[in-house]
PDB file of C-alpha atoms in Angstrom:
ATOM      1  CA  UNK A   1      86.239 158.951  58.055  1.00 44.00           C
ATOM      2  CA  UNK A   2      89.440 157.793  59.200  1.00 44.00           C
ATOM      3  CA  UNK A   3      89.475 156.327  62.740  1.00 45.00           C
ATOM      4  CA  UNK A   4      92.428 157.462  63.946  1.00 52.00           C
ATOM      5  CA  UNK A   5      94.449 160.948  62.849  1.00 62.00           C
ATOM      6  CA  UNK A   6      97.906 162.934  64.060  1.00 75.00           C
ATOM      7  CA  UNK A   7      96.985 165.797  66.269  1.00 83.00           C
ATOM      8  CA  UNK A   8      96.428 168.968  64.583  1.00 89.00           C
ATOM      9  CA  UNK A   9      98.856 171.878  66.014  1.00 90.00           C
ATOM     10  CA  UNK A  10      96.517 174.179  67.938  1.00 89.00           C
ATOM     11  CA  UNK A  11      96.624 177.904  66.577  1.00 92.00           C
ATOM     12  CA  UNK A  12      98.955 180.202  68.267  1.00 95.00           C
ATOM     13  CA  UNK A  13      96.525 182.956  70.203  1.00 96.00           C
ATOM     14  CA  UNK A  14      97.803 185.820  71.516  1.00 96.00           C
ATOM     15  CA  UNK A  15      96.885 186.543  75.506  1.00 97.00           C
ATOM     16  CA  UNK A  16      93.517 187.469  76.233  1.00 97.00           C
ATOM     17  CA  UNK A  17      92.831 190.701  78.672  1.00 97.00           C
ATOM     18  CA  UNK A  18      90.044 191.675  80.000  1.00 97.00           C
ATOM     19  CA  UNK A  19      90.056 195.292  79.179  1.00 97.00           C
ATOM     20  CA  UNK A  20      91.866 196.345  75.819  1.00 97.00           C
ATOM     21  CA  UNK A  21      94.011 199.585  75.685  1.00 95.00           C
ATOM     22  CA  UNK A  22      91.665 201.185  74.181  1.00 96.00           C
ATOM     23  CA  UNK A  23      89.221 200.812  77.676  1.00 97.00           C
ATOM     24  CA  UNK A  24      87.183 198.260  75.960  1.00 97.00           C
ATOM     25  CA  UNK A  25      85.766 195.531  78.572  1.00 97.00           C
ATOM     26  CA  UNK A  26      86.002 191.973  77.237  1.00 97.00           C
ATOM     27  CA  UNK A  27      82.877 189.863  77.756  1.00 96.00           C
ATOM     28  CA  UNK A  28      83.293 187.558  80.127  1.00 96.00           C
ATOM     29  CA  UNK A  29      83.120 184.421  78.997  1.00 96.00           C
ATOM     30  CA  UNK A  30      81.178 181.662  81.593  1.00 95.00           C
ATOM     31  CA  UNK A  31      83.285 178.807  83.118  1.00 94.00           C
ATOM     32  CA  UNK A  32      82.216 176.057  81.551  1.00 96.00           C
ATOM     33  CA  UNK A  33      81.402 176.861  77.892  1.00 98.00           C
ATOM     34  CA  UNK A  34      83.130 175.086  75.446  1.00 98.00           C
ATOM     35  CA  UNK A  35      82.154 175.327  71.708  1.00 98.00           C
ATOM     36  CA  UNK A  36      83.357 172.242  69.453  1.00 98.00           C
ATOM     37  CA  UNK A  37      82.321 170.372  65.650  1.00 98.00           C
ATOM     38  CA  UNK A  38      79.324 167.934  66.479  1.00 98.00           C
ATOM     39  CA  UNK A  39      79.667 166.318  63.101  1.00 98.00           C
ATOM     40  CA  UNK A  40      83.457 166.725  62.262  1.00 98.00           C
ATOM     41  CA  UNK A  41      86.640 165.043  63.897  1.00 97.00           C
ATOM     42  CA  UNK A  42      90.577 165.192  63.347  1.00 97.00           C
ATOM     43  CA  UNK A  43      91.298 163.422  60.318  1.00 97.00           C
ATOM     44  CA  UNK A  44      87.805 163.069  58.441  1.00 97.00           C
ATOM     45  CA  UNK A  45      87.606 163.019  54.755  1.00 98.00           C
ATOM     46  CA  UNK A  46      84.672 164.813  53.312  1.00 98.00           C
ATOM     47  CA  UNK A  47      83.458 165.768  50.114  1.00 97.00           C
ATOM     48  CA  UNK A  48      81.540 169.214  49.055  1.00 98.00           C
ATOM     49  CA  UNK A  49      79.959 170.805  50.545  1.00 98.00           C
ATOM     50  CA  UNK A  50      81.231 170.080  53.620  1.00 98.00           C
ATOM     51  CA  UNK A  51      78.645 170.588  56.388  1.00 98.00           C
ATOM     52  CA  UNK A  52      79.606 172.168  59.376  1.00 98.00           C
ATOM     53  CA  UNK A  53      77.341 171.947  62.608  1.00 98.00           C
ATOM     54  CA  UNK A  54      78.641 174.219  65.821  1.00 98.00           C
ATOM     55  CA  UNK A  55      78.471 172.466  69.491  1.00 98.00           C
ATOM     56  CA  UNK A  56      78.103 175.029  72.219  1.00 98.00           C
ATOM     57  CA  UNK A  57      77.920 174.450  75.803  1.00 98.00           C
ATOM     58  CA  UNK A  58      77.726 177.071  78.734  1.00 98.00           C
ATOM     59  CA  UNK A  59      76.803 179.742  77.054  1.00 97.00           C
ATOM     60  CA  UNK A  60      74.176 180.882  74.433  1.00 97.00           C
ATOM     61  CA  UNK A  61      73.769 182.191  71.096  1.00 97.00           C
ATOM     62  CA  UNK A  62      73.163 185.845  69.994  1.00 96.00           C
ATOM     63  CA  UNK A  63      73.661 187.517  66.556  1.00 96.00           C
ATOM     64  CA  UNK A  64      76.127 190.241  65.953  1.00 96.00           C
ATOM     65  CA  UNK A  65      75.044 193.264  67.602  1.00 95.00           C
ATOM     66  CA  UNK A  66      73.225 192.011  70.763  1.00 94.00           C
ATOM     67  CA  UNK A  67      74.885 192.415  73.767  1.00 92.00           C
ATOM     68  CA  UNK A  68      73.742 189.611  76.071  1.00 92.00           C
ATOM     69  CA  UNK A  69      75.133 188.477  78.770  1.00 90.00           C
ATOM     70  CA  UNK A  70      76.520 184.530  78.467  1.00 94.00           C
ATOM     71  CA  UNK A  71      76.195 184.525  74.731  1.00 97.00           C
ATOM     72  CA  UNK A  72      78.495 184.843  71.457  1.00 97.00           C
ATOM     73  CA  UNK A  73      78.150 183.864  67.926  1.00 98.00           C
ATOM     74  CA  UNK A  74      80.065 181.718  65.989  1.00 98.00           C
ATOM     75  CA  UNK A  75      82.775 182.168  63.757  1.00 98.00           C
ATOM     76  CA  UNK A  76      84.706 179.691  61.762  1.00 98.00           C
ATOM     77  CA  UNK A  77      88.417 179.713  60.963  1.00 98.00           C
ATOM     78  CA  UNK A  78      89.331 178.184  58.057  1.00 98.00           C
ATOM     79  CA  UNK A  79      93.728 177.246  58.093  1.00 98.00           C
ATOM     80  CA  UNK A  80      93.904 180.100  59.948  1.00 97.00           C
ATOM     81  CA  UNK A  81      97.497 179.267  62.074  1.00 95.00           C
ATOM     82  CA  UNK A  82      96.952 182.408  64.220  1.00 97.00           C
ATOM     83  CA  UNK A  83      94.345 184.967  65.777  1.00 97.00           C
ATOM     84  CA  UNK A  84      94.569 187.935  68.054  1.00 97.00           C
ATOM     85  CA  UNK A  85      92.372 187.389  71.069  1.00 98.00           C
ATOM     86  CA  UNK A  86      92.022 191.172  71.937  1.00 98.00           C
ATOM     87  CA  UNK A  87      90.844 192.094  68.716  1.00 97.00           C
ATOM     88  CA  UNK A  88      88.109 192.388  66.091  1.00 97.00           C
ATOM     89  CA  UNK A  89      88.242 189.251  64.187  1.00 98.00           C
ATOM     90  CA  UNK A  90      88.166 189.934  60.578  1.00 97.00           C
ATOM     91  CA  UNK A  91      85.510 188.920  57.801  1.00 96.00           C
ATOM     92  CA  UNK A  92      87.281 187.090  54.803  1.00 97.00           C
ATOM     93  CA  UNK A  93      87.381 183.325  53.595  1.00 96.00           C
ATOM     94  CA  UNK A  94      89.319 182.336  56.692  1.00 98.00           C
ATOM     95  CA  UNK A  95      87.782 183.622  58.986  1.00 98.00           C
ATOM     96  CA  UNK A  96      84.025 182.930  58.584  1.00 98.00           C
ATOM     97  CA  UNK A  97      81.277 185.175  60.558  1.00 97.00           C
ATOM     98  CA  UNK A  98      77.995 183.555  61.552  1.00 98.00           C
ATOM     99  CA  UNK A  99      76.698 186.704  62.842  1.00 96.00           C
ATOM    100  CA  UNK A 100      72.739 186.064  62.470  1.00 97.00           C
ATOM    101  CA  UNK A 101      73.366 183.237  65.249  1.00 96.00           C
ATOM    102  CA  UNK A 102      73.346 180.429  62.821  1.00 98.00           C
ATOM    103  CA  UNK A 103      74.520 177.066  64.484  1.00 98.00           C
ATOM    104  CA  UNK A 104      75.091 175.335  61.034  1.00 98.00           C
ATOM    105  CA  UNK A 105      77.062 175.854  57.467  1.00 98.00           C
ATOM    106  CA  UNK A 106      77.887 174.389  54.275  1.00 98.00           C
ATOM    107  CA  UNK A 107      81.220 175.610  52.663  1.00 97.00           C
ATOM    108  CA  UNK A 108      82.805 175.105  49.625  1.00 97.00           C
ATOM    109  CA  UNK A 109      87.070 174.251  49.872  1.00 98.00           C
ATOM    110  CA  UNK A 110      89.345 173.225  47.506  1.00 97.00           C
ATOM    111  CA  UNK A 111      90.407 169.594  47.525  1.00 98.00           C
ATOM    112  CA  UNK A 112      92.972 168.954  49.947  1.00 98.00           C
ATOM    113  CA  UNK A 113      93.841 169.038  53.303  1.00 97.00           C
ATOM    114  CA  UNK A 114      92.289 172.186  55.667  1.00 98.00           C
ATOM    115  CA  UNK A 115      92.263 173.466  59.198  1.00 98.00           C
ATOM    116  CA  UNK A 116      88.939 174.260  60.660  1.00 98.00           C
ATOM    117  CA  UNK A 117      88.378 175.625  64.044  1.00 98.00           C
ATOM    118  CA  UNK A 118      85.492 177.291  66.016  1.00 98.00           C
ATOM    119  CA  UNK A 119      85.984 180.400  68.293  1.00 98.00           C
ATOM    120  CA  UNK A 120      82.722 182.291  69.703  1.00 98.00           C
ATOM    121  CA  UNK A 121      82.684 186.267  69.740  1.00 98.00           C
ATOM    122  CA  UNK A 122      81.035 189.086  71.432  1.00 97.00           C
ATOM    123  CA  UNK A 123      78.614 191.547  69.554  1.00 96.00           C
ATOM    124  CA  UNK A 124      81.418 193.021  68.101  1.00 96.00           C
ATOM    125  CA  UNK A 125      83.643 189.978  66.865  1.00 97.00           C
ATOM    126  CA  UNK A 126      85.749 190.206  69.682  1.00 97.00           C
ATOM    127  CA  UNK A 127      86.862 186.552  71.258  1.00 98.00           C
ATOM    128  CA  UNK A 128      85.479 186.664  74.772  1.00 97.00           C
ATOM    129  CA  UNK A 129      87.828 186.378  77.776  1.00 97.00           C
ATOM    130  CA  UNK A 130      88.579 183.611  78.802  1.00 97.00           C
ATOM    131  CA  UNK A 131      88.486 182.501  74.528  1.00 98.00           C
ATOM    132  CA  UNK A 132      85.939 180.264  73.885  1.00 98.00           C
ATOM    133  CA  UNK A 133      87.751 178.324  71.058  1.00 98.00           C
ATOM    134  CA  UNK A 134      87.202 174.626  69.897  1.00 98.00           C
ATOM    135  CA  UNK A 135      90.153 171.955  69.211  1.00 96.00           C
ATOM    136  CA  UNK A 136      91.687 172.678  65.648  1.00 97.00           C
ATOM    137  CA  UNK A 137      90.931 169.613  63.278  1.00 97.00           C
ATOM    138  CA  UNK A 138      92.345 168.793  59.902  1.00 97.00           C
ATOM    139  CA  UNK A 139      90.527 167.404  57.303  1.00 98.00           C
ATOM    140  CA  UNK A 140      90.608 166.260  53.958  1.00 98.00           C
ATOM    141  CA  UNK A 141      88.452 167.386  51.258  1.00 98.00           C
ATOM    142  CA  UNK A 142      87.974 164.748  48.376  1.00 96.00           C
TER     143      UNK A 142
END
């Protein structure tokens, strides 16, 4: 790992509002939670698979589905430069569901250099409000 690394640019994120046009209430997100990597910084250099391990504070954990008050599940974004706060996030290779309430992930990326970032969702993928999203890291995959 490298000790010291040039800040990442943080992804642009459109305004979060509490109720969406279409009447949808946002979950509230508590004041305190913060999700980040535990075992990942700005700058690392890993090899594959790269293991990912989700740090949550706050708030809880709760699969897809289960509407619980102070909890989310995880999603990872993989160089992902933008999201919409007031929407559904989608389900591809960049953006990376966790919706059983895992904590933890291996992934396979190509060799090079990537964006990662964490954001936590409501039972229906949509970013709480306030967002609950970590700091956006690069890494380098050997």
């Amino acid at each position: 790992m490298m000790a010291t690394a040039a800040h990442t640019a943080p992804t642009q994120i459109t305004a979060s509002v509490p109720v969406l046009p279409s009447g949808y209430q946002k979950v509230a997100s508590p004041p305190d939670a913060r999700v980040y990597f535990v075992n990942l910084r700005n700058g690392a250099t890993v090899s594959n698979p790269v293991k990912v391990v989700f740090g949550l504070s706050g708030m809880g954990v709760a699969p897809a589905g289960v509407e619980k008050a102070g909890t989310g599940h995880h999603h990872l974004l993989v160089d992902v430069a933008a999201v919409d706060a007031n929407a559904p996030l989608p389900a591809n290779d960049q953006f990376r569901h966790f919706g059983l309430g895992q904590t933890e992930t291996s992934v396979e990326l190509k060799p090079g250099t990537h964006t990662l970032q964490l954001i936590v969702a409501d039972q229906n993928h949509i970013p709480h409000h306030p967002v609950v999203m970590s700091e956006r890291i690069t890494i380098t995959v050997k």
